[in-house]
Structure formats: structure tokens, C-alpha cells
Short mmCIF file of C-alpha atoms and ligand atoms in Angstrom, two decimals:
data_model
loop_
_atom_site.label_atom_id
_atom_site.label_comp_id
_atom_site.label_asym_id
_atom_site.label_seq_id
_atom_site.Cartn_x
_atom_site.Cartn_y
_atom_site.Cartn_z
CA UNK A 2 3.53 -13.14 21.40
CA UNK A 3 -0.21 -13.54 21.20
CA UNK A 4 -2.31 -11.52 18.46
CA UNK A 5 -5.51 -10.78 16.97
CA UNK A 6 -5.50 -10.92 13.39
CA UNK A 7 -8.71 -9.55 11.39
CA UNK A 8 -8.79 -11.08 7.79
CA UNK A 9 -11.25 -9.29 5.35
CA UNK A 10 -10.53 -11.83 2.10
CA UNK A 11 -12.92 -9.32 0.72
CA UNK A 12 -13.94 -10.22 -3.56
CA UNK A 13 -12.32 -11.12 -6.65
CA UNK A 14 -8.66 -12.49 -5.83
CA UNK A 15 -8.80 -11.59 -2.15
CA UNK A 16 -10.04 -14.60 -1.03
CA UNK A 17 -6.96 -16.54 -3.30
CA UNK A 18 -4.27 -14.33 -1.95
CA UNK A 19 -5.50 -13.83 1.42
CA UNK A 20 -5.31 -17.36 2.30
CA UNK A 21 -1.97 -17.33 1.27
CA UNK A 22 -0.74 -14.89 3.56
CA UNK A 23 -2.55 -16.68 6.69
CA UNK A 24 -0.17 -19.94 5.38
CA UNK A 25 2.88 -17.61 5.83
CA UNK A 26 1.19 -15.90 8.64
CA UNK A 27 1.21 -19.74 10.86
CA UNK A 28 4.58 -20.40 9.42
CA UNK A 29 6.20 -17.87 10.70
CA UNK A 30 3.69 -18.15 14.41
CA UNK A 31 5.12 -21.88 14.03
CA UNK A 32 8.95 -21.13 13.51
CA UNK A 33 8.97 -18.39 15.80
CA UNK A 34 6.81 -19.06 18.82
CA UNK A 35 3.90 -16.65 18.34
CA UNK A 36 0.39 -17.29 18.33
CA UNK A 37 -2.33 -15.39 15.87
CA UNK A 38 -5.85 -15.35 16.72
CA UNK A 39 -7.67 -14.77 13.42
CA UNK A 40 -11.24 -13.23 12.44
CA UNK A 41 -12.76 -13.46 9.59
CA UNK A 42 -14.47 -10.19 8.49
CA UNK A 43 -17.24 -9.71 5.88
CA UNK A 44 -16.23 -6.05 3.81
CA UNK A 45 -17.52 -4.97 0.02
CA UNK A 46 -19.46 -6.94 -2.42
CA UNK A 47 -19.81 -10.25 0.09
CA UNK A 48 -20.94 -7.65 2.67
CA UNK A 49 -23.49 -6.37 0.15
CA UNK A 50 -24.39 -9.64 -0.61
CA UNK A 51 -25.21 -10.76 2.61
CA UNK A 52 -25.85 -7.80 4.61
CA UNK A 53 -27.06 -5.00 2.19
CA UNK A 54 -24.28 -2.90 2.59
CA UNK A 55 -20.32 -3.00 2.41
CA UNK A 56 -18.91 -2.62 5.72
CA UNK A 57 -21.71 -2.92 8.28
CA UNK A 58 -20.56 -0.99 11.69
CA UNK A 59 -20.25 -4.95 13.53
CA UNK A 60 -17.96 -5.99 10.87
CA UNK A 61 -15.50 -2.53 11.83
CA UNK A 62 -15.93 -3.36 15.53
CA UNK A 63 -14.09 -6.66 15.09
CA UNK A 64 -11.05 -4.49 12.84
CA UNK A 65 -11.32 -2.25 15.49
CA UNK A 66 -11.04 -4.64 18.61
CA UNK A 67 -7.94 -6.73 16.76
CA UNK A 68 -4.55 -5.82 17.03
CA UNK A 69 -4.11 -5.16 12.96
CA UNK A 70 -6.23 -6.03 10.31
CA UNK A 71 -5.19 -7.62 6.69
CA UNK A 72 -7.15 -6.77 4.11
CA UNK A 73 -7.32 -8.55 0.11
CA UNK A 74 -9.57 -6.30 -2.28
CA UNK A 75 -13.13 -5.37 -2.79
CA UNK A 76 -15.20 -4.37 -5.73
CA UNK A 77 -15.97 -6.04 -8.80
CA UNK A 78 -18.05 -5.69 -11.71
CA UNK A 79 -21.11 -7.70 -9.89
CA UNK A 80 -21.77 -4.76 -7.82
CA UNK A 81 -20.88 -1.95 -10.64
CA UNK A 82 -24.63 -0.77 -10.48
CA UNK A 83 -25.52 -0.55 -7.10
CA UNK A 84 -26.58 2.49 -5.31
CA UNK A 85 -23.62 5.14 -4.73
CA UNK A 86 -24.03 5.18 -1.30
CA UNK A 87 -23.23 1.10 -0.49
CA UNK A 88 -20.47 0.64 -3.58
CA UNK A 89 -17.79 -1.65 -2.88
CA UNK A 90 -15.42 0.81 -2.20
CA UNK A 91 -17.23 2.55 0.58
CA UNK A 92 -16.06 -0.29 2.76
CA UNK A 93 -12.14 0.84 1.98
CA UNK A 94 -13.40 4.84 3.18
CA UNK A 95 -15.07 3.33 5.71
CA UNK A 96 -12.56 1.14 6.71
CA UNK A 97 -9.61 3.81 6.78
CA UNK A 98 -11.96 6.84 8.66
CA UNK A 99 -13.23 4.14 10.80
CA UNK A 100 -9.76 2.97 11.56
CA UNK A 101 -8.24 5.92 11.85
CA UNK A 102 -5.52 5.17 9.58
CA UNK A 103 -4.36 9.01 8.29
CA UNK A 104 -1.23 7.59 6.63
CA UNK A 105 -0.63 5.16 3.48
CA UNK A 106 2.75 4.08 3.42
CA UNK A 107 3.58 2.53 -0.39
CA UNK A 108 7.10 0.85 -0.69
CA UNK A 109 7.39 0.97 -4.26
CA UNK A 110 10.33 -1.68 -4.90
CA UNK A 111 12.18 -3.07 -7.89
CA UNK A 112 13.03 -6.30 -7.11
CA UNK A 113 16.17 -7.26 -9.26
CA UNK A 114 14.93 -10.51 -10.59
CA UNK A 115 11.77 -8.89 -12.08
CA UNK A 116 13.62 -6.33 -13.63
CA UNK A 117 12.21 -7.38 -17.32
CA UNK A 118 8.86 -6.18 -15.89
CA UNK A 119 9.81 -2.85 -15.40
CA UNK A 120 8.56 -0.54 -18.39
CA UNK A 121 11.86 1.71 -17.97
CA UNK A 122 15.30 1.53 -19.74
CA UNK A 123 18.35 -0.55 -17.84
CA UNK A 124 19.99 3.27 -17.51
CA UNK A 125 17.65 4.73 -15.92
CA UNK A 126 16.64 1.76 -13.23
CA UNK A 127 19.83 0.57 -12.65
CA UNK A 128 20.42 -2.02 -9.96
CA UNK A 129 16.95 -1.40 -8.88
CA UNK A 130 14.41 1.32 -7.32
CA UNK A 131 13.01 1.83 -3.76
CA UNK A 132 11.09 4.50 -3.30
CA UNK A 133 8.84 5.22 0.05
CA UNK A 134 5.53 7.12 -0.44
CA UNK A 135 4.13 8.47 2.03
CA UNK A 136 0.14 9.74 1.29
CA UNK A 137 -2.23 11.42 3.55
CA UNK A 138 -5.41 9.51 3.74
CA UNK A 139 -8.12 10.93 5.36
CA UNK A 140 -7.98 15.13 4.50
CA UNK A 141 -7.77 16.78 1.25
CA UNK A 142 -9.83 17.17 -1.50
CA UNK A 143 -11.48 13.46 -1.10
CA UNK A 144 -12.80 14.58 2.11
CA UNK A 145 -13.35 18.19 1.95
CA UNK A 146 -16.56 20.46 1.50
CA UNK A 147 -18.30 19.78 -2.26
CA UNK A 148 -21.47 20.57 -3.71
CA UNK A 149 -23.04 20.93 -7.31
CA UNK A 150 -24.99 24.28 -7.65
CA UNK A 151 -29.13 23.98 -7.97
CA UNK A 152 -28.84 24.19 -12.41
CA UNK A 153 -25.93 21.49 -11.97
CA UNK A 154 -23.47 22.97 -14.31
CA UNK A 155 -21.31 23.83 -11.66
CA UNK A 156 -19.56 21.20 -9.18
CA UNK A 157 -17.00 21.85 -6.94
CA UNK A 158 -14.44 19.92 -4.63
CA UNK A 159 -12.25 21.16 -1.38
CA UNK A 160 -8.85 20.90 -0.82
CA UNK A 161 -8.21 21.72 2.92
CA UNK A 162 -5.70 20.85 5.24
CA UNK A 163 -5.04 21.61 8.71
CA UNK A 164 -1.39 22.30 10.52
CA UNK A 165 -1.84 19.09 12.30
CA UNK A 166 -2.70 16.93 9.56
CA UNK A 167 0.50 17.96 7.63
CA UNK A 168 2.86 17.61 10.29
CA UNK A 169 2.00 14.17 11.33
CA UNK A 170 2.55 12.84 7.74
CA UNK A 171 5.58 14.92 7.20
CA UNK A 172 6.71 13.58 10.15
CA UNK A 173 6.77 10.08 9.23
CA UNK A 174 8.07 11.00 6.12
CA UNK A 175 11.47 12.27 7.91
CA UNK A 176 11.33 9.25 10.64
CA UNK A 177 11.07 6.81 7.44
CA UNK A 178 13.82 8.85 5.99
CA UNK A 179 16.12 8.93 8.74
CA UNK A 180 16.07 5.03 8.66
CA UNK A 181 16.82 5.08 4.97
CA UNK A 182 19.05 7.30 2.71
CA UNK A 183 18.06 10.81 4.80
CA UNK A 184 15.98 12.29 2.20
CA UNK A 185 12.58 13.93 2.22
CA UNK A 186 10.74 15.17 -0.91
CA UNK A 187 7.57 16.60 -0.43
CA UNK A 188 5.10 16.68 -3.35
CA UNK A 189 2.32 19.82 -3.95
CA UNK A 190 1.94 22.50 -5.84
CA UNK A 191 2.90 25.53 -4.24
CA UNK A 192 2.72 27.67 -7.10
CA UNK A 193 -0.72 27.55 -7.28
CA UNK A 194 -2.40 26.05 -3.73
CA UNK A 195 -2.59 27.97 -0.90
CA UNK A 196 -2.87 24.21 0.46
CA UNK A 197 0.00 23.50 -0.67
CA UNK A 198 2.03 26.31 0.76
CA UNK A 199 1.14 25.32 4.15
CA UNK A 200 2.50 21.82 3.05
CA UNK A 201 5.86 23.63 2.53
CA UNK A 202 5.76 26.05 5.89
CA UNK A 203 5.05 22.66 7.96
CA UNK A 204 7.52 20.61 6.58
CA UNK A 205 10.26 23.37 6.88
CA UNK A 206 9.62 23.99 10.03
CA UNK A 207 9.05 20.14 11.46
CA UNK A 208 12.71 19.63 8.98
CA UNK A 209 14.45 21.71 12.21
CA UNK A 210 14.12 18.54 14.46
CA UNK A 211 15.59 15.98 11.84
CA UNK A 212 18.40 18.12 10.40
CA UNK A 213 20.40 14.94 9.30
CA UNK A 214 17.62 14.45 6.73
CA UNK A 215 18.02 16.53 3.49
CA UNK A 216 14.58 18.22 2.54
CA UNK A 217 13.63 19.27 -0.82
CA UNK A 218 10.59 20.18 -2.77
CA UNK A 219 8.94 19.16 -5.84
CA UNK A 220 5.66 20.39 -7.73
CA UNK A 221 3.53 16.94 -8.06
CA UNK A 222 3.51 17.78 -12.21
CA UNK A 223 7.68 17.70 -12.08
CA UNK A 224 7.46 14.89 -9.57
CA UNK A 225 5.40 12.69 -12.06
CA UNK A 226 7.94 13.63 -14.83
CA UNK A 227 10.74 13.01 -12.61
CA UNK A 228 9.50 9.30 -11.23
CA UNK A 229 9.68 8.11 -14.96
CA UNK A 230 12.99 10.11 -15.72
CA UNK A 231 15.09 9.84 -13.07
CA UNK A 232 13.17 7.70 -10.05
CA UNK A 233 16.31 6.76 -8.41
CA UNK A 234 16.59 10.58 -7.11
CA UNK A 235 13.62 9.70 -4.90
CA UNK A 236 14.12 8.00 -1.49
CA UNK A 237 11.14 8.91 0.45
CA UNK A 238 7.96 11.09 -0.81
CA UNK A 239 5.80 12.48 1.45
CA UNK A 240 2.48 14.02 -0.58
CA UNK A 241 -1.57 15.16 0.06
CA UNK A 242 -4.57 12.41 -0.32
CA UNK A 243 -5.12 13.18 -3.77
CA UNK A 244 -1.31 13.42 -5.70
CA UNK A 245 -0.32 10.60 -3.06
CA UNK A 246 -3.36 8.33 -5.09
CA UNK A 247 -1.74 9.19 -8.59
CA UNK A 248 1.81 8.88 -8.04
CA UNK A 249 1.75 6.05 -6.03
CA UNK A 250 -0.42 4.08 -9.35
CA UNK A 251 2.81 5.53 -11.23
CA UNK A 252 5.37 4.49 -8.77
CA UNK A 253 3.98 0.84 -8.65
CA UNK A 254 3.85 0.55 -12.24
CA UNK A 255 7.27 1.85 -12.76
CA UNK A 256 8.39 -1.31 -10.49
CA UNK A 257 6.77 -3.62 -13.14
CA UNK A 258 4.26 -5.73 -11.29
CA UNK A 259 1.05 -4.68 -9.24
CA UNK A 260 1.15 -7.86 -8.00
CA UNK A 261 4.27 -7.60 -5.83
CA UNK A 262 3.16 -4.57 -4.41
CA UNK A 263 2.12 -4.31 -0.63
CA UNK A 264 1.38 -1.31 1.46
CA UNK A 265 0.54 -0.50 5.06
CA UNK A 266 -2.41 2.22 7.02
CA UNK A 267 -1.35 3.35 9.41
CA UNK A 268 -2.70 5.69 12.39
CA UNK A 269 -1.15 7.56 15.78
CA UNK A 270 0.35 4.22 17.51
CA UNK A 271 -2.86 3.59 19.26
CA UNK A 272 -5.19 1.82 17.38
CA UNK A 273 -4.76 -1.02 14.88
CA UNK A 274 -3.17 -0.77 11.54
CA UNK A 275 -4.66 -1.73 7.92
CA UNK A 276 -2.49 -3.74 5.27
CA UNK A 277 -3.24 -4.93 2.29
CA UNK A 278 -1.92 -5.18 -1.51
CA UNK A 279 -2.09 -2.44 -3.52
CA UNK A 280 -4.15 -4.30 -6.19
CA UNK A 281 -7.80 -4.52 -6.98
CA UNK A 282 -9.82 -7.67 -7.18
CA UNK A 283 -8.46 -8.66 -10.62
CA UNK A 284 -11.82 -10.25 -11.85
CA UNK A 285 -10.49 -11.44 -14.86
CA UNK A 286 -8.56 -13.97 -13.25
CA UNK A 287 -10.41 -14.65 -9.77
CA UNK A 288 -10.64 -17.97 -8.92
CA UNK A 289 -8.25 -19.18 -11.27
CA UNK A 290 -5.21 -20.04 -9.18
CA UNK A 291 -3.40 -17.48 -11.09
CA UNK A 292 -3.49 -14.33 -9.07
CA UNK A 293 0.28 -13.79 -7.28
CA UNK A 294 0.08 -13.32 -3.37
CA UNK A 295 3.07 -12.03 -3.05
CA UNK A 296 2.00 -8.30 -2.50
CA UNK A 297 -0.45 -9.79 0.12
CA UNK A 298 2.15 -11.84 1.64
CA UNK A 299 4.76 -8.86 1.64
CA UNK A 300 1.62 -6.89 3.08
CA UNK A 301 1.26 -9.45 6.37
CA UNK A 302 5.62 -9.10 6.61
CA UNK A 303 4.48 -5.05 6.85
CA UNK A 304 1.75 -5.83 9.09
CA UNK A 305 4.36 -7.68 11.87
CA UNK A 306 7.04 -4.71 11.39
CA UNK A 307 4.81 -1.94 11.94
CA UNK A 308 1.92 -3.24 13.78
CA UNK A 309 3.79 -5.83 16.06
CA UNK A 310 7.29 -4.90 16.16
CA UNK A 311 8.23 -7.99 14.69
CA UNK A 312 11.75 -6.87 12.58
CA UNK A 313 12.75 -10.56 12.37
CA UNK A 314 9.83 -12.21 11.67
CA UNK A 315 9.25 -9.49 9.11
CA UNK A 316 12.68 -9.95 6.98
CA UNK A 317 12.22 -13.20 7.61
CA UNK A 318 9.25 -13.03 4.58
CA UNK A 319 10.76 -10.77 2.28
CA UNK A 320 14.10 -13.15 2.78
CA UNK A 321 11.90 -15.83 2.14
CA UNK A 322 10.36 -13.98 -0.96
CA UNK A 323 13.43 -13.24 -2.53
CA UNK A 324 14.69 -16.64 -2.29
CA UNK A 325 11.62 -18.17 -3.93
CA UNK A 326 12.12 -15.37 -6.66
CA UNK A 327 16.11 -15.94 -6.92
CA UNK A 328 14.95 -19.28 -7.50
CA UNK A 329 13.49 -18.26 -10.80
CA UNK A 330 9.31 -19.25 -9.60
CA UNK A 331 7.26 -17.20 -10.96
CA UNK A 332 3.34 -16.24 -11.38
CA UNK A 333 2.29 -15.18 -14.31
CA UNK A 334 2.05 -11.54 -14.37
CA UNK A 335 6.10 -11.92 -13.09
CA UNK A 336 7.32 -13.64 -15.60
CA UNK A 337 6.67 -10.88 -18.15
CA UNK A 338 8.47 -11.13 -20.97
CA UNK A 339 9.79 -14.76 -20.04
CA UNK A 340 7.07 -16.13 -20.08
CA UNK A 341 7.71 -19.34 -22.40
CA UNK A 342 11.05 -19.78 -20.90
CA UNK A 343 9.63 -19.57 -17.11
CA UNK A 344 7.29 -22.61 -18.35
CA UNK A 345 9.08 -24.75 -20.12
CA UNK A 346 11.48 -25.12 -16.77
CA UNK A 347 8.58 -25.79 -15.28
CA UNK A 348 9.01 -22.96 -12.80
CA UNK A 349 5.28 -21.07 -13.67
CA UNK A 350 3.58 -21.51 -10.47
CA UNK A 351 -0.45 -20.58 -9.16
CA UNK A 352 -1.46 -18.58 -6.55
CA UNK A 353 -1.39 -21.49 -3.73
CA UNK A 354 1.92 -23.33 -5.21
CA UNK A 355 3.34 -19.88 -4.85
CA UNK A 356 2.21 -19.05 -1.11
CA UNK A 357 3.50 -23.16 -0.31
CA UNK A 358 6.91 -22.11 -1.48
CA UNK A 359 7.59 -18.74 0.64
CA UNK A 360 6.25 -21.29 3.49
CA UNK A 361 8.88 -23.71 2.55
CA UNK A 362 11.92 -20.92 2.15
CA UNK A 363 10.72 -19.87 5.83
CA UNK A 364 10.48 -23.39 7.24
CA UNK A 365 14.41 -24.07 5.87
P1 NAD B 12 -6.90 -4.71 -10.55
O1 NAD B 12 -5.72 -4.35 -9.73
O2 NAD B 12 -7.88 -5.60 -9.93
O3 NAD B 12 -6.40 -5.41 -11.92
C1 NAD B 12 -5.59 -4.73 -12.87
C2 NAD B 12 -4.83 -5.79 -13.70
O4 NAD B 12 -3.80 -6.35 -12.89
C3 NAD B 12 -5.70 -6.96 -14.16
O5 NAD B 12 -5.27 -7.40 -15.41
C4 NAD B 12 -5.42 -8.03 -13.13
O6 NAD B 12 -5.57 -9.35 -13.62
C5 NAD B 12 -3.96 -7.75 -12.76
N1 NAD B 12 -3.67 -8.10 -11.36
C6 NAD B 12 -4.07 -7.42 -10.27
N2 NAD B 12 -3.64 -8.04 -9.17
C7 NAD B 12 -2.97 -9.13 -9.57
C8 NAD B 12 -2.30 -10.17 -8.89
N3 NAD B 12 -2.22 -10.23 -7.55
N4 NAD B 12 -1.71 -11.14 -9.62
C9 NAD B 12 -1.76 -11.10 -10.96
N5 NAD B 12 -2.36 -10.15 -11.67
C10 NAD B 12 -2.97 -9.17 -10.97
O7 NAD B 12 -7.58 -3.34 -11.00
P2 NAD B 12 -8.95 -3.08 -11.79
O8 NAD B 12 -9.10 -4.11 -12.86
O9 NAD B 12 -8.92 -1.67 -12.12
O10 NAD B 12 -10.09 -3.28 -10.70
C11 NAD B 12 -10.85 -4.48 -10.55
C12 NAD B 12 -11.76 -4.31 -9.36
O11 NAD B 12 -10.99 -4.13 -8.15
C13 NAD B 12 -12.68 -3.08 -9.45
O12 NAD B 12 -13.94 -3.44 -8.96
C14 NAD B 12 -12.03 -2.06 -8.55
O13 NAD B 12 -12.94 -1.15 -8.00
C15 NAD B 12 -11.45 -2.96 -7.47
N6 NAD B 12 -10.27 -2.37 -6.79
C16 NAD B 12 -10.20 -2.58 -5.45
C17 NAD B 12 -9.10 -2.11 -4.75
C18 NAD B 12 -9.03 -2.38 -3.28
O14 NAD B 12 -9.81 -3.13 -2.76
N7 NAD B 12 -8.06 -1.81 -2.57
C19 NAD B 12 -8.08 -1.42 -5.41
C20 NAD B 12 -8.18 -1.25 -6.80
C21 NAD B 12 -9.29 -1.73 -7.48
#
């Protein structure tokens, strides 16, 4: 198979970790018989930098003339003061509207070996948690109709959602579901939002087409009780822009490290999808070697399952990421509580040591 790859290294750590996930990226090309076509895209503070603004519409074109796009982070405290309209961030809106990518799927997985990272007791994590989000990206409150009145002691923000914006993500949610343990939750607030009743009406009524799948409902101030108290109830959540962004921050942390954590935009089938880590640009340690690329690596496995079809190729990462963890390596912000014992069997690797060795499980 022949691909276009866009890369957006973006600031911060996204250069570090990036690069690391174009090594795995050729290995697997290399071991498999596939051939990636990469381009490199300029997005947030370097696009500032160099262009005067974060996502310039040329620098889209070449997302949106690849066949998926792979993204670090943006954003740092360099470009904390500049004008609203051309912060860092604008380039991830602009990216996602621009991409039409309406849904953020966040795997929120406890891997086994990095169980000491997880904040929760052994009884209540068990063997381990995997948990699907599912969160609308491009409607809601983040998008809807706002304004500040003329004395500007009044401000106000829109929650609106259409039929058709619900479905699609609800949807998903029951096609991820189906291919997992056949359960939907869907996250609102139904005693209060009108919004959020419509949430409910859609998803019961889409629910008749994927009877196997058991549907319930959960009010997003339960559900954030519930993901610390009981997570393992949770197989797939399927939520609107705005409780999607907060309990997918609590889901990841609840897993232990940010750094492990990958997630995948994605759109109708048509156009390209956008995958990245979940993680910022982790300025304090930029540069360093230290950052962990696994969550970008695990992002690029995402990026070949969804966006290319690519099961094998796909497992074939997270196989190779488990082994390298079952091997005891580790990157800092992994080894947690072990810390001193990680190092002194000299297993307390950097960012590129750590993206060599996932290489090296795949090339076995
Ligand atoms: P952050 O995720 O960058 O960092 C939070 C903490 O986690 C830091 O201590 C950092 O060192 C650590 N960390 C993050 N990723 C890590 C990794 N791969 N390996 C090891 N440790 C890691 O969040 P923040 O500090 O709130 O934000 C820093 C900057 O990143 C801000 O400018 C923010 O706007 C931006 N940001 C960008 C994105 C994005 O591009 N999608 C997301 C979140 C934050």
C-alpha cells in the first residue's frame, strides 16, 4: 500500500515524539511492504513564528490532500501573549473544522505493567481498565452562538445540537461497542438540558438497529463520580463536545500516564483522519530526551487501523509496545513510583532509546 502521511511535529515535545512515531511508522512500511509518503506541516507556535499565524490555509491544504495526518502538540508558554485570534490552539480548531473530524475517539487504557501509576486502589482497577470515549467535536457549546452584553457583566455560551450531529456520534459509539463488550453509555444531563434530552431520544431510537448492544444512561456529574468509583462498569462512552473534554482529562488520568495516551479524529469515511497524543507540549521537559512517545506511537498504530485499514500492522505496534513495557523499559513519567529501581537496572530509557526499542520488538 502506498500513503500520504502529513506530520505536524508542531512545539514543545512534538517534534521529540513525532519523530519517533515516523521510526515505527518505516518499520512497520519496511516489515510489511507498504510505502508512506510523508509531509511535513508547519501548525501553532512554529506557524506563528514563521508565518504570523498558526495554521495558515496552505499548511491545511496539504492535511487535507494526504490520506491521514499525525499530529504532536502545539502551544507553549512562548506564545502565551499573543493576540486571541492566532493562539496556538487555534491551529487544533482549525485543524479539526477544517478537517472535518466531528468525532474524538479516546481509548483510555490501563496497561497492566503501569499499574503503580494509576492513582486508584488495586480493588477498584483490577486487572486493568479500557474504556472507549467517544466525544463530539465540532457542535456544542464550544461552537455555538455567544456574546457578552454592551455593560459586559453578562456573557453567555450556546449549547446546540442538531438530530444529525447526535446520531452520527451515537452511532459510532454502538459500532465501537458492538466490537467490544456491547455496551453503550451515553453521558448528558437530561435533567436539566433540553440538549441533552435530544441526546437521549437519538440514541434510543438509533439503539433499535444495534439491539445486541445494551444502552444505558448516565448524568455527566454521576458519570465523573462513577469513572473514579467504579470505571470498570464503563465499556464505551459516547458524550457532547464539552463533558467529552472533561471526562476524557479524568479518564486518562485514572489510567496513570498522559504519556501513553493516544487518540484518533475522525470524520464521515471520506476525508482524512487526525491522530495525535492526548498530551500537550510538556515545556518543562522539551528537548530533553525525556518526553515518552509512546502515546504518539500508539497514535500512528490508530492512524493505520482506522485511517488505512491496516488491523495487522496496527497490533503489530501495540504488540510491540507491550513487549518493550513487559520488558520492564520505561520513561520517566512510567516508572512512577519505581523510579530508583527502574534505574538502577538500567532500564530508564529517553524519548529516542524508547521509539528504537518498539522498532526493534517490531523488526523481531
Ligand atoms: P502537558 O500535557 O503538556 O503537560 C502536563 C504534564 O505532563 C507535564 O508535567 C509534562 O511534562 C507531562 N507530560 C506530558 N506529556 C508527556 C510525555 N509524552 N512524556 C512525559 N511527560 C509528559 O499539559 P500542559 O502543561 O497543561 O500544557 C503545556 C502546553 O501544551 C500548553 O501550551 C498547552 O496549551 C499545550 N497543549 C497542547 C495540546 C495539543 O496540542 N493537543 C493539548 C494540551 C495542552
Amino acid at each position: 500500500m502506498e500513503k500520504t502521511i502529513a506530520l505536524i511535529p508542531g512545539d514543545g515535545i512534538g517534534p521529540d515524539v513525532v519523530a519517533e512515531a515516523v521510526k515505527v511508522l518505516d518499520a512497520v512500511a519496511k516489515k510489511y511492504g507498504h510505502k508512506w509518503n510523508y509531509r511535513d506541516v508547519i501548525a501553532g507556535g512554529a506557524a506563528i513564528d514563521k508565518f504570523g499565524k498558526p495554521l495558515p490555509q496552505e499548511q491545511l491544504d496539504i492535511c487535507l490532500s494526504s490520506d491521514a495526518t499525525l499530529l504532536g502538540a502545539v502551544g507553549g508558554p512562548k506564545w502565551d501573549n499573543v493576540a486571541p485570534e492566532i493562539r496556538p490552539e487555534k491551529a487544533l480548531l482549525g485543524l479539526r473544522g477544517g478537517m472535518k473530524v466531528f468525532a474524538n475517539l479516546r481509548p483510555a487504557v490501563m496497561w497492566p505493567q503501569l499499574k503503580d501509576a494509576c492513582p486508584l486502589k488495586d480493588e477498584i482497577v483490577g486487572n486493568g481498565l479500557d474504556i472507549l470515549v467517544v466525544r463530539e467535536l465540532t457542535g456544542g457549546i464550544y461552537f455555538g452562538e455567544r456574546g457578552t452584553s454592551a455593560d459586559g457583566k453578562t456573557a453567555w455560551d450556546t449549547e446546540k445540537y442538531s438530530w444529525e450531529e447526535i446520531e452520527r456520534i451515537v452511532r459510532l459509539g454502538f459500532q465501537f461497542a458492538q466490537k467490544r463488550q456491547k455496551h453503550l453509555t451515553v453521558v448528558d444531563k437530561a435533567n436539566i438540558l433540553n440538549s441533552s434530552r435530544l441526546w437521549r431520544k437519538v440514541a434510543e431510537e438509533v439503539h433499535k438497529e444495534y439491539s445486541d448492544v445494551t444502552l444505558d444512561f448516565l448524568y455527566i456529574d454521576n458519570a465523573s463520580m462513577q469513572l473514579v468509583r467504579n470505571p470498570r462498569q464503563f465499556d464505551v462512552i459516547a458524550t457532547s463536545n464539552m463533558f467529552g473534554d472533561i471526562l476524557t482529562d479524568e479518564a486518562s488520568q485514572i489510567t496513570g500516564s498522559i504519556g501513553m495516551l493516544a487518540s484518533a479524529s475522525l470524520g464521515d469515511g471520506t476525508g482524512p483522519g487526525l491522530y495525535e497524543p492526548i498530551h500537550g507540549t510538556a515545556p518543562d521537559i522539551a528537548g530533553k530526551d525525556l518526553a515518552n512517545p509512546l502515546a504518539t506511537i500508539l497514535s500512528a498504530a490508530m492512524l493505520l487501523r482506522y485511517s488505512f485499514k491496516l488491523e495487522t500492522e496496527a497490533k503489530a505496534i501495540e504488540d510491540a509496545v507491550n513487549a518493550v513495557l513487559n520488558a520492564g523499559w520505561r520513561t520517566g513519567d512510567i516508572a512512577g513510583s519505581k523510579l530508583a529501581e527502574v534505574k538502577a537496572q538500567g532500564k530508564l530509557v529517553g524519548t529516542k532509546k524508547m521509539g528504537e526499542l518498539v522498532v526493534e520488538e517490531l523488526n523481531k
